[in-house]
Tab-separated table of C-alpha atoms in Angstrom:
chain	number	residue	atom	x	y	z
A	1	MET	CA	0.000	0.000	0.000
A	2	HIS	CA	1.306	3.429	-0.970
A	3	HIS	CA	0.581	6.215	1.499
A	4	ARG	CA	0.806	9.840	0.392
A	5	PHE	CA	0.016	12.554	2.905
A	6	ARG	CA	0.817	16.131	3.953
A	7	LEU	CA	2.494	16.980	7.222
A	8	LYS	CA	0.121	19.234	9.182
A	9	ALA	CA	2.944	21.080	10.919
A	10	LEU	CA	4.548	21.760	7.527
A	11	ALA	CA	1.366	23.325	6.182
A	12	LEU	CA	1.279	25.695	9.159
A	13	ALA	CA	4.955	26.568	8.712
A	14	LEU	CA	4.423	27.401	5.039
A	15	ALA	CA	1.384	29.539	5.819
A	16	CYS	CA	3.383	31.573	8.347
A	17	GLY	CA	6.760	31.484	6.587
A	18	ALA	CA	8.750	34.503	5.523
A	19	ALA	CA	8.876	35.587	1.888
A	20	ILE	CA	11.703	34.334	-0.271
A	21	ALA	CA	14.678	36.639	0.032
A	22	PRO	CA	16.568	37.488	-3.181
A	23	ALA	CA	20.044	36.040	-3.551
A	24	PRO	CA	22.990	38.416	-3.197
A	25	ALA	CA	24.062	40.075	-6.420
A	26	GLY	CA	26.493	37.886	-8.293
A	27	ALA	CA	25.661	34.708	-6.359
A	28	ALA	CA	25.187	31.793	-8.773
A	29	GLU	CA	22.110	29.673	-8.075
A	30	SER	CA	21.164	26.212	-9.309
A	31	TYR	CA	17.636	25.742	-10.619
A	32	MET	CA	15.870	22.774	-12.103
A	33	SER	CA	14.168	23.406	-15.430
A	34	VAL	CA	11.212	21.610	-16.951
A	35	GLY	CA	9.743	21.874	-20.436
A	36	LEU	CA	13.109	22.237	-22.203
A	37	PRO	CA	13.882	19.447	-24.717
A	38	PHE	CA	17.672	19.597	-24.861
A	39	PHE	CA	18.654	16.579	-22.767
A	40	ALA	CA	16.106	13.873	-23.533
A	41	PRO	CA	15.103	11.476	-22.082
A	42	TYR	CA	15.560	13.525	-18.893
A	43	ARG	CA	12.558	15.729	-18.136
A	44	VAL	CA	14.701	17.930	-15.821
A	45	ALA	CA	17.829	19.921	-16.676
A	46	ILE	CA	20.061	21.883	-14.301
A	47	ALA	CA	20.229	25.635	-14.897
A	48	ASN	CA	23.116	27.383	-13.162
A	49	VAL	CA	22.220	31.080	-13.214
A	50	ASP	CA	24.455	34.010	-12.227
A	51	VAL	CA	23.073	37.551	-12.140
A	52	ARG	CA	25.392	40.564	-11.984
A	53	ASP	CA	24.195	44.148	-12.506
A	54	GLY	CA	21.080	42.949	-14.317
A	55	LYS	CA	22.981	40.672	-16.690
A	56	VAL	CA	22.352	36.913	-16.685
A	57	THR	CA	24.991	34.310	-17.472
A	58	GLY	CA	25.251	30.604	-16.779
A	59	THR	CA	24.739	27.146	-18.206
A	60	LEU	CA	21.981	24.620	-18.817
A	61	ALA	CA	23.271	21.094	-18.211
A	62	PRO	CA	22.025	17.518	-17.961
A	63	PRO	CA	22.181	15.760	-14.579
A	64	ALA	CA	25.701	15.151	-13.256
A	65	GLY	CA	27.667	12.469	-15.081
A	66	ASP	CA	25.853	12.751	-18.405
A	67	PRO	CA	28.574	13.344	-21.017
A	68	ARG	CA	26.647	15.873	-23.120
A	69	PRO	CA	28.111	19.405	-22.916
A	70	PRO	CA	26.113	22.175	-21.237
A	71	LEU	CA	24.491	24.972	-23.203
A	72	PRO	CA	25.346	28.616	-22.448
A	73	LEU	CA	22.754	30.896	-20.865
A	74	SER	CA	22.641	34.670	-21.209
A	75	GLY	CA	20.120	37.457	-20.850
A	76	THR	CA	18.890	40.316	-18.700
A	77	LEU	CA	16.948	40.684	-15.451
A	78	ALA	CA	14.918	43.697	-14.350
A	79	ASN	CA	11.777	44.269	-12.261
A	80	GLY	CA	11.079	40.575	-11.735
A	81	ARG	CA	11.277	39.777	-15.463
A	82	MET	CA	14.025	37.689	-17.044
A	83	ARG	CA	14.801	37.573	-20.745
A	84	LEU	CA	16.739	34.323	-21.019
A	85	VAL	CA	18.669	33.167	-24.096
A	86	ILE	CA	19.611	29.476	-24.353
A	87	GLY	CA	22.467	28.683	-26.746
A	88	THR	CA	24.183	30.971	-29.238
A	89	GLY	CA	23.759	32.121	-32.817
A	90	ALA	CA	21.322	30.259	-35.037
A	91	GLU	CA	20.965	27.581	-32.337
A	92	SER	CA	19.650	29.988	-29.711
A	93	TYR	CA	16.206	30.271	-28.135
A	94	THR	CA	14.766	33.213	-26.203
A	95	LEU	CA	12.330	32.992	-23.292
A	96	ASP	CA	10.515	35.731	-21.386
A	97	LEU	CA	10.056	34.660	-17.755
A	98	ARG	CA	8.452	36.230	-14.709
A	99	GLU	CA	9.389	35.597	-11.077
A	100	GLY	CA	7.006	34.070	-8.567
A	101	GLU	CA	6.957	31.984	-5.412
A	102	GLN	CA	4.799	29.153	-4.110
A	103	ASP	CA	5.185	26.616	-1.297
A	104	GLN	CA	8.638	28.005	-0.474
A	105	GLN	CA	9.859	27.632	-4.050
A	106	GLN	CA	11.231	30.421	-6.209
A	107	ILE	CA	9.813	29.959	-9.719
A	108	TRP	CA	10.545	31.577	-13.073
A	109	SER	CA	7.692	30.798	-15.482
A	110	GLU	CA	6.738	31.920	-18.983
A	111	THR	CA	5.016	35.298	-19.219
A	112	ALA	CA	2.840	34.011	-22.096
A	113	PRO	CA	2.510	30.199	-21.914
A	114	LEU	CA	1.031	28.699	-25.071
A	115	PRO	CA	-1.777	26.151	-24.853
A	116	ASP	CA	-0.983	22.550	-25.843
A	117	LEU	CA	2.755	23.116	-25.327
A	118	ASP	CA	4.668	21.882	-22.288
A	119	ALA	CA	5.066	24.708	-19.797
A	120	ILE	CA	8.647	25.921	-19.277
A	121	ALA	CA	9.804	26.865	-15.791
A	122	LEU	CA	12.911	27.216	-13.647
A	123	PHE	CA	12.455	26.498	-9.939
A	124	ARG	CA	14.368	26.017	-6.712
A	125	PRO	CA	13.483	25.672	-3.010
A	126	VAL	CA	14.298	28.522	-0.628
A	127	GLY	CA	17.299	26.624	0.770
A	128	GLY	CA	18.515	25.555	-2.655
A	129	PHE	CA	18.886	21.942	-3.780
A	130	SER	CA	21.143	19.467	-2.056
A	131	GLU	CA	23.946	18.013	-4.174
A	132	THR	CA	22.078	14.714	-4.122
A	133	GLY	CA	18.919	16.448	-5.315
A	134	LEU	CA	20.752	17.993	-8.264
A	135	ALA	CA	22.113	14.562	-9.214
A	136	LEU	CA	18.929	12.507	-8.817
A	137	GLN	CA	15.455	13.153	-10.178
A	138	HIS	CA	12.568	11.010	-11.337
A	139	LEU	CA	12.537	10.154	-15.034
A	140	ASP	CA	8.767	10.616	-15.275
A	141	VAL	CA	6.450	13.127	-13.671
A	142	ASN	CA	4.334	10.197	-12.415
A	143	TRP	CA	6.934	9.124	-9.895
A	144	CYS	CA	6.585	6.603	-7.115
A	145	GLY	CA	8.326	8.414	-4.302
A	146	GLN	CA	11.388	6.282	-3.530
A	147	LEU	CA	14.415	8.382	-2.592
A	148	ILE	CA	17.036	5.945	-1.300
A	149	GLY	CA	18.395	2.471	-1.899
A	150	GLY	CA	17.828	2.221	-5.631
A	151	LEU	CA	17.946	3.721	-9.110
A	152	ALA	CA	15.966	3.489	-12.333
A	153	ILE	CA	18.088	2.883	-15.443
A	154	GLN	CA	16.815	3.500	-18.970
A	155	LEU	CA	18.921	1.406	-21.312
A	156	ASN	CA	20.074	2.640	-24.711
A	157	THR	CA	17.761	0.786	-27.119
A	158	ALA	CA	20.308	0.481	-29.932
A	159	ALA	CA	23.000	-0.797	-27.550
A	160	LEU	CA	20.558	-3.280	-26.043
A	161	ARG	CA	19.574	-4.653	-29.434
A	162	GLY	CA	23.167	-4.941	-30.603
A	163	ALA	CA	24.812	-6.677	-27.607
A	164	ALA	CA	24.289	-10.393	-27.115
A	165	GLU	CA	25.509	-10.166	-23.527
A	166	ALA	CA	25.356	-7.523	-20.857
A	167	PRO	CA	28.472	-5.296	-20.773
A	168	ALA	CA	30.776	-5.878	-17.814
A	169	ALA	CA	29.983	-2.492	-16.254
A	170	LEU	CA	26.285	-3.429	-15.979
A	171	ALA	CA	26.304	-7.218	-15.735
A	172	ASP	CA	26.272	-7.555	-11.942
A	173	LEU	CA	23.733	-4.859	-11.128
A	174	ASP	CA	20.916	-6.195	-8.937
A	175	VAL	CA	17.661	-5.744	-10.859
A	176	VAL	CA	14.482	-5.560	-8.795
A	177	VAL	CA	11.866	-8.124	-9.877
A	178	GLY	CA	8.452	-8.899	-8.447
A	179	PRO	CA	6.814	-8.313	-6.155
A	180	ASN	CA	5.774	-11.946	-5.931
A	181	ARG	CA	3.240	-12.522	-3.158
A	182	GLY	CA	4.418	-9.311	-1.556
A	183	ASN	CA	8.129	-10.190	-1.646
A	184	VAL	CA	10.571	-8.170	-3.725
A	185	SER	CA	13.646	-9.996	-4.987
A	186	THR	CA	16.556	-9.260	-7.327
A	187	VAL	CA	18.389	-10.927	-10.166
A	188	LYS	CA	21.616	-9.953	-11.917
A	189	LEU	CA	21.164	-7.805	-15.007
A	190	LYS	CA	23.245	-10.269	-17.031
A	191	ASP	CA	20.668	-12.975	-16.294
A	192	VAL	CA	17.759	-11.004	-17.776
A	193	TRP	CA	19.680	-9.240	-20.562
A	194	SER	CA	18.305	-11.516	-23.306
A	195	ARG	CA	14.756	-10.988	-22.059
A	196	LEU	CA	15.251	-7.221	-22.163
A	197	ARG	CA	16.643	-7.471	-25.716
A	198	LEU	CA	13.484	-9.268	-26.798
A	199	ALA	CA	11.414	-6.406	-25.436
A	200	VAL	CA	12.958	-3.867	-27.845
A	201	GLN	CA	13.082	-5.862	-31.064
A	202	ALA	CA	9.972	-4.184	-32.489
A	203	SER	CA	10.764	-0.933	-34.275
A	204	ASP	CA	8.193	0.945	-32.194
A	205	ALA	CA	9.132	-0.663	-28.877
A	206	ASP	CA	9.112	1.514	-25.787
A	207	PRO	CA	12.463	2.144	-24.053
A	208	VAL	CA	13.370	-0.365	-21.350
A	209	VAL	CA	13.676	0.911	-17.775
A	210	VAL	CA	14.831	-1.342	-14.927
A	211	ASP	CA	15.063	-0.596	-11.218
A	212	VAL	CA	18.300	-1.646	-9.525
A	213	ARG	CA	19.537	-1.711	-5.945
A	214	ALA	CA	21.986	0.987	-4.860
A	215	PRO	CA	24.007	1.271	-1.639
A	216	LEU	CA	22.478	3.573	0.954
A	217	GLY	CA	24.172	6.942	0.596
A	218	GLY	CA	25.843	5.931	-2.672
A	219	GLU	CA	22.883	6.535	-4.984
A	220	ALA	CA	24.119	9.834	-6.444
A	221	GLN	CA	27.664	8.647	-7.158
A	222	MET	CA	26.359	5.425	-8.693
A	223	ALA	CA	24.063	7.472	-10.950
A	224	ARG	CA	26.951	9.676	-12.098
A	225	THR	CA	29.047	6.629	-12.948
A	226	LEU	CA	26.289	4.841	-14.847
A	227	ARG	CA	25.352	7.929	-16.894
A	228	ALA	CA	28.799	7.947	-18.471
A	229	LEU	CA	28.240	4.483	-20.023
A	230	PRO	CA	27.177	4.382	-23.705
A	231	GLN	CA	24.700	1.579	-22.966
A	232	VAL	CA	22.776	3.861	-20.567
A	233	ALA	CA	20.337	6.493	-21.841
A	234	ALA	CA	19.311	7.899	-18.446
A	235	VAL	CA	19.473	7.244	-14.702
A	236	GLY	CA	16.987	8.495	-12.131
A	237	LEU	CA	15.172	7.587	-8.956
A	238	PRO	CA	13.292	4.265	-8.815
A	239	ALA	CA	10.020	3.919	-10.679
A	240	SER	CA	8.654	1.197	-8.380
A	241	CYS	CA	7.473	1.701	-4.819
A	242	GLY	CA	8.928	0.131	-1.702
A	243	GLU	CA	9.409	0.691	2.011
A	244	LEU	CA	10.546	4.181	2.930
A	245	ALA	CA	10.562	6.312	6.056
A	246	LEU	CA	12.564	9.511	6.504
A	247	ALA	CA	12.173	12.849	8.247
A	248	GLY	CA	13.895	16.121	7.436
A	249	VAL	CA	15.852	18.050	10.075
A	250	PRO	CA	18.049	21.167	9.804
A	251	ARG	CA	21.634	20.242	8.998
A	252	GLU	CA	23.064	22.091	11.966
A	253	ARG	CA	21.287	19.681	14.310
A	254	VAL	CA	23.538	16.756	13.376
A	255	MET	CA	26.272	18.145	11.100
A	256	ASP	CA	29.475	20.147	11.357
A	257	GLY	CA	30.179	21.669	7.971
A	258	GLY	CA	29.611	19.026	5.332
A	259	ALA	CA	29.887	15.965	7.576
A	260	VAL	CA	27.685	14.311	10.178
A	261	SER	CA	28.996	14.886	13.703
A	262	GLU	CA	28.745	11.764	15.833
A	263	ALA	CA	28.672	13.917	18.990
A	264	LYS	CA	25.844	16.088	17.661
A	265	LEU	CA	23.868	13.057	16.497
A	266	LYS	CA	24.165	11.459	19.940
A	267	ALA	CA	23.126	14.669	21.704
A	268	TYR	CA	20.173	15.056	19.338
A	269	GLY	CA	18.961	11.543	20.137
A	270	GLU	CA	19.394	12.067	23.878
A	271	GLN	CA	17.283	15.214	23.643
A	272	LEU	CA	14.482	13.978	21.371
A	273	LEU	CA	13.883	10.295	22.105
A	274	PRO	CA	12.770	10.691	25.761
A	275	ARG	CA	10.200	13.245	24.645
A	276	LEU	CA	8.897	11.060	21.854
A	277	ILE	CA	8.703	7.817	23.846
A	278	SER	CA	7.058	9.540	26.834
A	279	GLY	CA	4.195	10.857	24.715
A	280	ALA	CA	5.190	14.525	24.507
A	281	GLU	CA	3.818	16.541	21.619
A	282	PRO	CA	6.258	17.539	18.842
A	283	GLY	CA	7.918	20.810	19.779
A	284	ALA	CA	7.373	20.350	23.522
A	285	ARG	CA	10.301	21.401	25.690
A	286	GLY	CA	10.088	18.568	28.189
A	287	PRO	CA	9.078	14.899	28.340
A	288	GLY	CA	5.486	13.694	28.443
A	289	ALA	CA	3.665	11.960	31.288
A	290	ARG	CA	4.028	8.342	30.146
A	291	LYS	CA	6.603	5.991	31.623
A	292	PHE	CA	9.406	4.825	29.366
A	293	LYS	CA	12.810	3.203	29.235
A	294	LEU	CA	15.681	4.327	27.024
A	295	SER	CA	18.922	2.369	27.116
A	296	GLY	CA	22.041	1.605	25.128
A	297	LEU	CA	22.025	4.855	23.167
A	298	GLN	CA	25.214	5.064	21.138
A	299	VAL	CA	26.516	6.275	17.798
A	300	ALA	CA	28.781	4.116	15.647
A	301	ARG	CA	29.544	3.519	11.991
A	302	ASP	CA	27.352	0.956	10.235
A	303	ALA	CA	28.523	-1.594	7.658
A	304	ALA	CA	28.474	1.102	4.959
A	305	GLY	CA	30.534	3.473	7.102
A	306	LEU	CA	27.619	5.799	7.861
A	307	PRO	CA	27.289	7.252	11.386
A	308	THR	CA	24.179	5.666	12.912
A	309	LEU	CA	22.450	6.152	16.250
A	310	THR	CA	21.204	2.988	17.979
A	311	ALA	CA	19.056	2.710	21.119
A	312	THR	CA	16.598	0.374	22.826
A	313	LEU	CA	13.230	1.975	23.587
A	314	GLN	CA	10.287	0.837	25.676
A	315	GLY	CA	7.089	2.815	25.992
A	316	ASP	CA	3.328	2.805	25.870
A	317	ALA	CA	1.827	2.029	22.486
A	318	GLU	CA	-0.093	5.311	22.716
A	319	ALA	CA	3.263	7.093	22.373
A	320	THR	CA	5.098	4.707	20.051
A	321	ARG	CA	2.341	4.179	17.454
A	322	LEU	CA	-0.890	5.746	18.737
A	323	GLY	CA	-2.041	2.262	19.750
A	324	LYS	CA	-3.915	1.167	22.853
A	325	GLY	CA	-3.439	-1.093	25.855
A	326	GLU	CA	0.064	-2.354	25.069
A	327	VAL	CA	3.704	-1.592	25.787
A	328	ASP	CA	6.224	-1.725	22.925
A	329	GLN	CA	9.912	-2.587	23.137
A	330	PHE	CA	12.215	-2.272	20.130
A	331	THR	CA	15.635	-1.361	18.823
A	332	LEU	CA	15.774	1.902	16.900
A	333	THR	CA	18.451	3.048	14.483
A	334	LEU	CA	18.570	6.555	13.028
A	335	THR	CA	20.773	7.081	9.990
A	336	PRO	CA	21.357	10.684	8.800
A	337	LEU	CA	21.581	10.969	5.032
A	338	VAL	CA	21.315	13.788	2.492
A	339	THR	CA	18.716	12.594	-0.003
A	340	ALA	CA	17.160	13.881	-3.204
A	341	GLY	CA	14.270	15.126	-1.064
A	342	ASP	CA	16.521	17.445	0.963
A	343	THR	CA	17.250	21.082	0.350
A	344	GLY	CA	20.692	22.574	0.798
A	345	GLU	CA	19.748	23.274	4.433
A	346	THR	CA	18.316	19.906	5.520
A	347	ILE	CA	19.341	16.308	6.055
A	348	SER	CA	17.060	13.295	6.469
A	349	LEU	CA	16.922	10.902	9.415
A	350	ILE	CA	16.072	7.359	8.317
A	351	PRO	CA	14.523	5.296	11.151
A	352	THR	CA	14.779	1.514	11.236
A	353	VAL	CA	12.820	-0.541	13.770
A	354	SER	CA	13.951	-4.062	14.676
A	355	ARG	CA	13.295	-6.670	17.378
A	356	LEU	CA	9.864	-5.203	18.052
A	357	ARG	CA	8.081	-6.944	20.926
A	358	THR	CA	4.810	-6.099	22.644
A	359	ALA	CA	3.192	-6.892	25.985
A	360	PRO	CA	-0.252	-6.161	27.447
A	361	ARG	CA	-0.311	-3.212	29.846
A	362	ARG	CA	-2.018	-4.470	33.013
A	363	GLY	CA	-1.204	-1.769	35.539
A	364	PRO	CA	1.028	1.187	36.324
A	365	GLN	CA	4.181	-0.947	36.459
A	366	ALA	CA	6.134	-1.937	33.357
A	367	PRO	CA	5.452	-5.516	32.200
A	368	ASP	CA	7.931	-8.228	33.133
A	369	GLU	CA	10.482	-9.045	30.457
A	370	ALA	CA	8.897	-12.459	29.942
A	371	ALA	CA	5.596	-10.831	29.002
A	372	PHE	CA	7.004	-9.328	25.792
A	373	LYS	CA	6.366	-11.345	22.638
A	374	PRO	CA	7.590	-10.647	19.089
A	375	ALA	CA	5.122	-8.618	17.027
A	376	GLN	CA	3.955	-10.910	14.237
A	377	ASP	CA	1.983	-8.347	12.244
A	378	PRO	CA	4.257	-6.214	9.996
A	379	ALA	CA	1.696	-3.426	10.232
A	380	VAL	CA	2.726	-2.903	13.877
A	381	THR	CA	6.320	-2.221	12.849
A	382	ALA	CA	5.082	0.070	10.079
A	383	ALA	CA	2.998	1.973	12.638
A	384	VAL	CA	6.033	2.549	14.864
A	385	ARG	CA	8.121	3.734	11.890
A	386	HIS	CA	5.307	6.041	10.810
A	387	ARG	CA	5.018	7.578	14.285
A	388	LEU	CA	8.774	8.081	14.554
A	389	THR	CA	8.995	9.646	11.121
A	390	THR	CA	6.069	12.025	11.447
A	391	TRP	CA	6.927	13.053	15.022
A	392	LEU	CA	10.543	13.842	14.146
A	393	ALA	CA	9.508	15.927	11.132
A	394	ALA	CA	6.742	17.740	12.993
A	395	ASN	CA	9.172	18.548	15.801
A	396	GLU	CA	11.216	20.547	13.271
A	397	SER	CA	8.206	21.727	11.185
A	398	LEU	CA	9.790	20.082	8.154
A	399	ALA	CA	8.697	17.496	5.612
A	400	CYS	CA	8.792	13.721	5.826
A	401	SER	CA	8.204	10.822	3.438
A	402	PHE	CA	6.541	7.549	4.289
A	403	LEU	CA	5.735	4.664	1.942
A	404	THR	CA	4.728	1.166	2.911
A	405	GLN	CA	3.404	-1.941	1.209
A	406	THR	CA	1.914	-3.392	4.401
A	407	SER	CA	-1.736	-3.196	5.392
A	408	PHE	CA	-0.947	-0.405	7.881
A	409	GLN	CA	-3.485	2.410	8.072
A	410	GLU	CA	-2.582	5.573	9.944
A	411	PRO	CA	-4.659	5.964	13.123
A	412	ASP	CA	-6.991	8.838	13.878
A	413	ASN	CA	-5.219	12.102	14.748
A	414	ALA	CA	-1.927	10.822	13.312
A	415	LEU	CA	0.576	13.243	11.838
A	416	VAL	CA	1.055	12.644	8.131
A	417	CYS	CA	3.665	13.124	5.394
A	418	ALA	CA	3.649	15.185	2.214
A	419	ASN	CA	5.899	12.939	0.075
A	420	ARG	CA	6.200	15.721	-2.545
A	421	MET	CA	9.554	15.534	-4.251
A	422	LEU	CA	11.684	18.600	-4.887
A	423	ASP	CA	12.060	17.780	-8.596
A	424	SER	CA	8.533	19.076	-9.280
A	425	VAL	CA	7.332	22.655	-9.667
A	426	ALA	CA	5.241	23.799	-6.691
A	427	GLY	CA	1.613	22.929	-7.324
A	428	ASP	CA	2.462	20.106	-9.742
A	429	GLU	CA	0.190	17.189	-8.901
A	430	GLY	CA	2.431	14.556	-10.481
A	431	GLY	CA	2.992	11.410	-8.458
A	432	ASN	CA	0.773	8.624	-7.232
């Protein structure tokens, strides 16, 4: 099941937020552009725009790693109107754009959009795009919502038809297949290469796109590497849905400069988790009234070398998942990661819940250890992840994303997630 919601605290923050401040004169800014046909099959190009004394210069480029050269940008800017020239000489195109803002995005859109033609716009969030966001976008406006752990690869049709075997650089990629009875599995690309070749033998065959696994935190670099291969036409975020939970927080909470600080991450967990597990409302200064246990909180590097916070939590189900009459006990990990859904000012916390056990609450005292039994229903784990994700995001009045394929349904009065990606113009209803 695919859940798509809006964080209530975020809506309030946007309603009360300050207007977008103009960038300092001469400060180059990176925008995404839509509606420009120069770097097919990508629907998004990267416009790097520099304004000095009313003159516009810059480049329009494909996503990082694509070998095609950027196009020059030039023009003028005055009174909220930009006359933008793409290219030079006979191969140049002129656009008249006006400035606007919506949902904390700065947008440059056509002053006279023509019906039946794709609208052209440049856009960026207030905090700018993260480097990961500039490297990874969805290949289609009807995106699923996955941000981590995978990529979608569109194969070059001519190269696919002409190669009897998968090239070495692609052969061992793990291709996602299924789901089969709810289980997602993978096979090596080399093992399905012939089947993919069959799919493009017709002259009017659609391009082949496969989803592959990517190491957590390595998605952007993997995309850059794959884009340089002649057998690859495009690389983006996954087209298929999966399990996802992440909450945005300001970078300064857990980072020093460009790196995660293990000391800051530990202090952040020590501050927030007692409030969450005790039933405090997001944004409250102190803990709630419910009894809880928090033990073993530490920060260490995981198998991929990422700093990760781990702790054992025990608390009433009313606090952990908005349940009733039970006490939950579980191991929580929080992994900070800059994703394609982050701005230049945020980082995402990815919660993982393991060893979840529950016990009936029969009085004011905590249940005996022997009373806890493993939770058999995956929807219970999904409910805990959902509560963690939405509470963390609401505490910072920032966005979160939550996708699940379990039968979990959010309870009444639950906080919810927006799931809107940053590679869409504000107000765009693409997605599912």
